[in-house]
Short mmCIF file of C-alpha atoms in Angstrom, two decimals:
data_model
loop_
_atom_site.label_atom_id
_atom_site.label_comp_id
_atom_site.label_asym_id
_atom_site.label_seq_id
_atom_site.Cartn_x
_atom_site.Cartn_y
_atom_site.Cartn_z
CA MET A 1 114.25 117.36 74.23
CA GLU A 2 113.78 117.12 77.90
CA THR A 3 113.12 114.48 79.92
CA PRO A 4 109.51 113.61 81.66
CA LEU A 5 111.79 113.83 84.65
CA PHE A 6 111.75 117.92 83.76
CA ASP A 7 108.03 117.35 82.40
CA PHE A 8 106.63 116.26 85.83
CA ALA A 9 108.30 118.74 87.86
CA ALA A 10 107.56 121.71 84.80
CA GLN A 11 103.35 120.09 85.53
CA LYS A 12 103.78 120.47 89.29
CA LEU A 13 105.27 123.74 89.20
CA GLU A 14 102.76 125.27 87.10
CA GLN A 15 100.26 123.72 89.36
CA HIS A 16 101.78 125.20 92.40
CA THR A 17 102.51 128.41 91.66
CA GLY A 18 99.51 129.28 89.50
CA PHE A 19 102.30 130.24 85.84
CA SER A 20 100.85 129.36 82.79
CA GLN A 21 102.75 126.32 81.25
CA LEU A 22 105.27 128.40 79.44
CA GLU A 23 106.62 130.88 82.80
CA ALA A 24 106.98 127.53 84.38
CA ARG A 25 109.11 124.64 81.70
CA GLY A 26 110.69 128.47 81.09
CA THR A 27 111.59 129.06 84.78
CA LEU A 28 112.83 125.46 85.28
CA ARG A 29 114.55 125.39 82.37
CA ILE A 30 117.34 128.80 83.63
CA ALA A 31 117.11 126.90 87.46
CA VAL A 32 118.36 123.46 86.08
CA LYS A 33 120.66 125.93 83.57
CA SER A 34 122.11 127.82 85.64
CA ALA A 35 122.78 124.81 88.27
CA GLY A 36 125.01 123.73 84.82
CA LEU A 37 122.98 120.66 83.98
CA GLU A 38 121.06 119.79 80.80
CA PRO A 39 116.90 119.06 80.82
CA LYS A 40 117.39 116.79 78.84
CA SER A 41 119.85 114.59 80.79
CA LEU A 42 117.70 115.32 84.32
CA THR A 43 118.06 112.83 87.36
CA VAL A 44 115.65 113.77 90.34
CA ALA A 45 119.18 113.81 92.93
CA GLU A 46 120.07 117.20 90.60
CA LEU A 47 116.57 118.10 89.85
CA ARG A 48 115.83 117.73 94.78
CA VAL A 49 119.26 120.22 94.29
CA VAL A 50 117.84 122.87 91.89
CA LEU A 51 114.71 122.76 93.60
CA GLU A 52 115.91 122.96 96.95
CA LYS A 53 118.90 125.71 96.63
CA LEU A 54 118.25 127.21 93.26
CA MET A 55 114.23 127.59 92.89
CA PRO A 56 113.56 129.49 96.05
CA GLY A 57 115.56 132.59 94.49
CA GLU A 58 114.00 132.10 90.80
CA LEU A 59 110.71 132.02 92.14
CA GLU A 60 110.90 135.13 94.24
CA GLN A 61 112.57 136.74 91.45
CA ARG A 62 108.92 136.03 90.05
CA GLY A 63 107.20 137.56 92.54
CA VAL A 64 105.99 133.93 94.04
CA LYS A 65 105.05 134.80 97.99
CA ASP A 66 105.94 131.30 99.62
CA THR A 67 108.33 130.13 97.86
CA LEU A 68 109.83 127.46 99.71
CA SER A 69 106.77 125.69 100.12
CA VAL A 70 105.88 125.54 96.73
CA CYS A 71 109.37 123.97 96.42
CA SER A 72 108.70 121.31 98.96
CA ALA A 73 105.53 120.71 97.28
CA VAL A 74 107.13 120.40 94.63
CA LEU A 75 109.55 117.88 96.13
CA ARG A 76 106.96 115.97 97.72
CA ASP A 77 104.91 115.52 94.22
CA LEU A 78 108.16 114.16 93.22
CA GLU A 79 109.24 111.77 96.02
CA ASP A 80 105.32 110.27 95.79
CA ALA A 81 105.81 110.06 91.56
CA PRO A 82 107.57 107.16 89.80
CA ILE A 83 109.30 108.76 87.24
CA ALA A 84 111.28 107.98 85.07
CA GLU A 85 114.59 108.77 85.21
CA SER A 86 116.58 110.05 82.42
CA ASP A 87 119.25 107.55 81.98
CA SER A 88 122.62 108.20 83.64
CA ASP A 89 124.16 105.29 81.04
CA SER A 90 127.87 106.12 82.18
CA SER A 91 128.44 107.85 78.87
CA ASN A 92 127.40 111.42 80.38
CA PRO A 93 131.17 114.04 80.49
CA ASP A 94 131.41 113.86 84.43
CA ASP A 95 131.07 110.28 84.68
CA ILE A 96 133.89 109.59 81.91
CA PHE A 97 136.11 112.06 83.42
CA ARG A 98 135.66 110.14 87.00
CA ARG A 99 136.35 107.69 85.76
CA LEU A 100 139.48 107.88 83.45
CA ALA A 101 141.97 108.91 86.58
CA LYS A 102 140.95 105.15 87.28
CA ALA A 103 142.58 103.16 84.41
CA MET B 1 171.04 121.90 70.19
CA GLU B 2 166.66 121.15 70.12
CA VAL B 3 166.95 119.52 73.54
CA PHE B 4 163.18 120.56 74.60
CA GLU B 5 162.35 119.06 71.40
CA HIS B 6 164.37 115.61 72.54
CA ILE B 7 162.99 115.57 75.43
CA GLY B 8 158.99 116.69 74.87
CA SER B 9 159.55 113.67 72.18
CA VAL B 10 161.10 110.88 74.36
CA ALA B 11 158.61 112.45 77.31
CA SER B 12 155.46 111.78 74.71
CA SER B 13 156.67 108.72 73.30
CA LEU B 14 157.33 107.10 77.17
CA ILE B 15 153.95 108.68 78.74
CA TYR B 16 151.83 108.36 76.21
CA PHE B 17 152.18 104.26 75.62
CA ALA B 18 151.52 104.66 79.38
CA LEU B 19 148.86 106.46 79.11
CA GLY B 20 147.87 104.02 76.05
CA SER B 21 147.86 100.79 77.42
CA ARG B 22 146.06 101.77 80.54
CA LEU B 23 143.06 103.43 78.65
CA THR B 24 142.79 100.53 76.16
CA LEU B 25 142.34 98.56 78.33
CA LEU B 26 139.53 100.99 80.52
CA GLY B 27 138.03 101.02 77.41
CA ALA B 28 138.06 97.03 77.21
CA ARG B 29 136.56 97.09 80.53
CA THR B 30 133.92 99.65 80.41
CA ARG B 31 133.12 98.76 76.98
CA SER B 32 133.13 103.25 77.03
CA GLY B 33 134.15 104.50 73.29
CA ALA B 34 135.74 107.56 74.71
CA GLU B 35 138.72 105.42 76.48
CA TRP B 36 138.99 103.10 73.90
CA LEU B 37 138.78 106.38 71.46
CA ILE B 38 141.19 108.34 73.62
CA GLY B 39 143.33 105.28 74.40
CA LEU B 40 144.30 103.97 70.74
CA THR B 41 145.39 108.45 70.01
CA PHE B 42 148.15 108.12 72.81
CA LEU B 43 149.39 104.58 71.87
CA SER B 44 149.68 106.05 68.38
CA TRP B 45 151.31 109.49 69.14
CA GLY B 46 153.57 106.71 71.89
CA ALA B 47 154.80 104.57 68.88
CA TYR B 48 154.59 108.16 66.41
CA TYR B 49 157.20 109.29 68.34
CA ALA B 50 159.81 106.14 69.04
CA LEU B 51 159.44 105.98 65.68
CA TRP B 52 160.25 109.85 64.78
CA PHE B 53 163.08 110.14 67.39
CA LEU B 54 164.28 106.50 65.59
CA SER B 55 164.28 107.97 62.40
CA ILE B 56 166.67 111.07 63.90
CA GLY B 57 168.95 107.57 64.29
CA LEU B 58 169.20 106.28 61.39
CA HIS B 59 170.40 110.06 59.38
CA SER B 60 172.92 107.75 57.48
CA GLN B 61 170.35 105.37 55.84
CA SER B 62 168.60 107.64 54.40
CA ALA B 63 166.11 104.47 52.91
CA LEU B 64 165.49 102.78 55.87
CA GLU B 65 165.28 106.25 57.90
CA PHE B 66 162.47 107.37 54.79
CA GLU B 67 160.54 104.50 55.74
CA ILE B 68 160.68 104.47 59.10
CA PHE B 69 158.96 107.96 58.73
CA ILE B 70 156.23 107.00 56.51
CA THR B 71 155.31 104.65 58.88
CA ALA B 72 155.31 106.99 62.06
CA ARG B 73 152.96 108.97 59.76
CA ALA B 74 150.13 106.24 59.26
CA ILE B 75 150.49 105.25 62.98
CA ASP B 76 149.56 109.52 63.75
CA CYS B 77 146.93 109.28 60.64
CA LEU B 78 145.07 106.66 62.39
CA GLY B 79 145.60 107.59 65.30
CA MET B 80 144.36 111.61 64.67
CA ALA B 81 141.29 109.71 63.12
CA CYS B 82 140.25 108.18 66.49
CA PHE B 83 141.71 111.46 68.58
CA ALA B 84 138.65 113.45 66.04
CA PHE B 85 135.87 111.76 67.79
CA PHE B 86 137.10 111.31 70.82
CA PRO B 87 135.08 115.67 71.32
CA LEU B 88 132.06 113.47 70.14
CA LEU B 89 131.71 110.81 72.64
CA ALA B 90 133.14 112.14 75.32
CA PHE B 91 131.39 115.40 75.05
CA ARG B 92 128.44 115.44 72.50
CA ARG B 93 127.55 112.08 72.09
CA GLY B 94 124.12 111.99 69.99
CA SER B 95 125.25 115.46 68.62
CA THR B 96 124.16 115.52 65.10
CA TRP B 97 126.52 118.28 64.18
CA ALA B 98 129.32 116.72 66.30
CA LYS B 99 129.55 113.76 63.77
CA TRP B 100 130.08 116.02 60.91
CA LEU B 101 132.14 117.32 62.67
CA ALA B 102 133.97 114.02 63.94
CA ALA B 103 133.70 113.31 60.63
CA SER B 104 134.87 116.32 58.09
CA LEU B 105 138.23 116.40 61.01
CA ALA B 106 139.23 112.50 60.76
CA ILE B 107 138.30 112.62 56.90
CA CYS B 108 140.32 115.45 56.81
CA VAL B 109 143.07 113.37 58.27
CA ILE B 110 142.55 110.63 55.99
CA ALA B 111 142.70 111.79 53.05
CA GLY B 112 145.83 114.70 54.02
CA ILE B 113 148.36 112.04 54.90
CA PRO B 114 148.10 110.11 51.76
CA GLY B 115 147.48 112.98 49.36
CA SER B 116 150.43 114.49 50.18
CA SER B 117 152.17 111.16 49.02
CA TRP B 118 150.06 111.06 45.81
CA ALA B 119 151.35 115.09 45.59
CA GLY B 120 155.21 113.78 46.49
CA ASP B 121 155.11 115.58 49.38
CA PRO B 122 155.33 111.83 51.62
CA LYS B 123 157.13 113.53 54.77
CA GLY B 124 154.62 116.01 54.21
CA VAL B 125 157.28 119.16 54.54
CA SER B 126 155.91 121.79 52.20
CA PRO B 127 153.04 123.43 53.12
CA LEU B 128 153.57 126.39 50.41
CA THR B 129 153.17 123.96 47.09
CA ASN B 130 151.44 121.68 48.81
CA PHE B 131 147.70 121.29 48.91
CA TRP B 132 146.98 118.51 51.22
CA TRP B 133 149.58 118.96 53.76
CA TRP B 134 146.27 121.64 54.61
CA LEU B 135 143.75 119.07 54.44
CA GLU B 136 146.06 117.37 57.43
CA TRP B 137 147.15 120.36 59.66
CA LEU B 138 143.37 120.91 59.27
CA GLY B 139 142.24 118.08 60.80
CA SER B 140 144.94 118.13 63.61
CA VAL B 141 144.35 121.92 63.70
CA GLY B 142 140.82 121.41 64.55
CA SER B 143 140.17 117.77 67.10
CA GLY B 144 142.99 120.77 68.86
CA VAL B 145 140.35 123.63 69.04
CA TRP B 146 137.76 121.67 69.72
CA ILE B 147 138.96 119.91 72.57
CA GLY B 148 139.95 122.77 74.06
CA VAL B 149 136.98 124.72 73.53
CA GLU B 150 134.63 121.74 74.49
CA GLY B 151 137.21 121.17 77.71
CA ILE B 152 137.12 124.79 78.47
CA HIS B 153 133.61 125.56 78.11
CA HIS B 154 132.53 122.12 80.66
CA TYR B 155 134.92 123.30 82.93
CA GLY B 156 132.98 126.71 83.48
CA ILE B 157 129.27 125.24 83.50
CA THR B 158 130.45 122.06 85.71
CA ARG B 159 131.39 124.87 88.34
CA ALA B 160 128.29 125.80 89.37
CA ARG B 161 127.70 122.31 89.60
CA VAL B 162 130.78 121.43 92.12
CA ARG B 163 129.48 124.65 94.00
CA LEU B 164 125.39 122.93 94.41
CA GLY B 165 127.80 119.69 95.72
CA LEU B 166 126.68 117.72 92.62
CA CYS B 167 129.63 117.07 91.17
CA GLU B 168 133.30 117.06 93.02
CA PRO B 169 136.11 119.87 91.93
CA ILE B 170 138.48 117.44 90.51
CA VAL B 171 136.05 116.00 87.95
CA GLY B 172 136.15 120.28 86.79
CA HIS B 173 139.64 120.81 87.49
CA ARG B 174 140.15 117.50 84.50
CA TYR B 175 138.02 119.54 82.24
CA LEU B 176 140.22 122.50 82.38
CA LEU B 177 143.54 120.36 82.12
CA TRP B 178 141.80 118.71 79.17
CA GLY B 179 141.25 122.39 77.74
CA LEU B 180 144.57 123.80 78.74
CA ALA B 181 145.51 120.68 77.00
CA GLY B 182 143.68 121.54 73.79
CA VAL B 183 144.91 125.24 73.67
CA PHE B 184 148.87 123.61 73.49
CA TRP B 185 147.87 121.81 70.45
CA THR B 186 146.48 124.53 69.22
CA LEU B 187 149.63 126.57 69.41
CA LEU B 188 151.96 123.41 68.13
CA ASP B 189 149.90 123.16 65.27
CA ILE B 190 150.00 127.23 64.53
CA ILE B 191 153.61 127.38 65.52
CA VAL B 192 154.70 124.12 63.01
CA ILE B 193 152.97 126.50 60.62
CA GLY B 194 155.68 129.40 61.29
CA GLN B 195 158.25 126.30 61.02
CA TYR B 196 157.68 125.17 57.64
CA VAL B 197 157.42 128.37 56.07
CA ASP B 198 160.76 128.98 57.86
CA PHE B 199 162.18 126.00 56.59
CA TRP B 200 160.90 126.40 53.57
CA ALA B 201 163.05 130.09 53.11
CA THR B 202 166.63 129.28 54.77
CA GLN B 203 166.83 125.01 54.17
CA THR B 204 167.73 124.58 57.99
CA TRP B 205 165.01 123.86 61.21
CA SER B 206 164.88 126.66 63.39
CA SER B 207 166.09 125.91 66.23
CA ALA B 208 164.40 128.12 68.30
CA LEU B 209 160.73 126.65 66.52
CA GLU B 210 161.81 123.53 67.11
CA ASN B 211 162.22 123.85 70.91
CA LEU B 212 159.44 125.83 71.60
CA VAL B 213 157.40 122.96 69.50
CA GLY B 214 159.03 120.83 72.13
CA LEU B 215 157.90 123.40 75.66
CA LEU B 216 154.45 122.69 73.61
CA GLU B 217 155.00 119.66 73.32
CA ILE B 218 155.52 118.83 77.08
CA ALA B 219 153.33 121.17 78.28
CA ALA B 220 150.27 119.62 76.82
CA LEU B 221 151.70 116.54 77.98
CA ALA B 222 151.90 117.77 81.62
CA MET B 223 148.09 118.05 81.36
CA VAL B 224 147.85 115.32 80.00
CA TRP B 225 149.82 113.36 82.68
CA LEU B 226 147.39 115.45 86.21
CA VAL B 227 144.69 114.70 84.78
CA TYR B 228 145.54 111.09 84.80
CA PHE B 229 148.11 110.07 86.77
CA ALA B 230 147.15 113.87 89.47
CA PRO B 231 149.36 113.04 92.81
CA ALA B 232 147.17 112.51 95.75
CA ALA B 233 148.26 115.97 97.61
CA TYR B 234 147.63 117.32 94.57
CA GLN B 235 143.67 116.02 94.49
CA ARG B 236 143.03 116.59 98.36
CA LYS B 237 144.47 120.02 97.01
CA ILE B 238 141.68 120.77 94.24
CA ASN B 239 139.25 119.03 96.27
CA ALA B 240 139.78 121.21 99.59
CA PRO B 241 137.15 123.20 99.28
CA ALA B 242 134.20 120.93 98.66
CA ALA B 243 135.55 119.20 101.85
CA SER B 244 135.30 122.13 104.07
CA ALA B 245 131.82 123.63 102.81
#
């Protein structure tokens, strides 16, 4: 189950690229996964990095022309919309393993 | 001389006590189940190794030696049950299959140790005739394999996050250390089978295998030590590529 943040970003990607819903969600999912992240626990900061660093390459592979402006548009939409960020409830593995050495 | 086994046991007892105390305190502070569970696991392992070592020193008083050894096994049983749930809370929180796996492994350990007593093998030294021994072993080796797989898997997926600046290199490295600790614990459980088979055949404990077990204990302990007490220079070395990027 993806977060509302993932759904929102996929919807915006669909709008700015002309992808179908399936294509937009699939492309975003691939980019998120290749960043070592999970769509079900994605945060705004993580999504921003994915859109800036990985998404241009993914879009280029799928024949999108102006990849940077598409990503910038999605990022702008992200900043303008109040999206409920997924729980970063300090129980994800990174947080636990970050804390362990500070016991 | 089973020198490595003795060094491994004393070192294990002291280090697991130290780690267990720190982690249970951390768990109390953060109210996080993962820290609690691994803290209780390490405390119980510390107690197990201390009592086991004490029982060796009491060979001349066989009744007391037996009672101490059984107490050690009971404490180990509780610790192993906590250990089975650690990967669930640390890596797979909310996953249905992980809940089933953790519960199954814990049941194996909890049923296995009393079951061995019921079957007339309270010390758990007769795997060839005692079905319960295998249940206990399955719970133990299963938890070790799970920790190893999760640690190495998370190390793999964290490398992408480290490259993108989403995770500190030292956190990714801790996954690797945990994974390696899981591999050593698993190997230790496998070697234990060889030990018991050899004991069954010769009626003496093989020094070579006991030393190998001791070395694996020390290796696993070294990994855990580096997770929690890594020297500053070591941490700087791991974090260096990210700092220079």
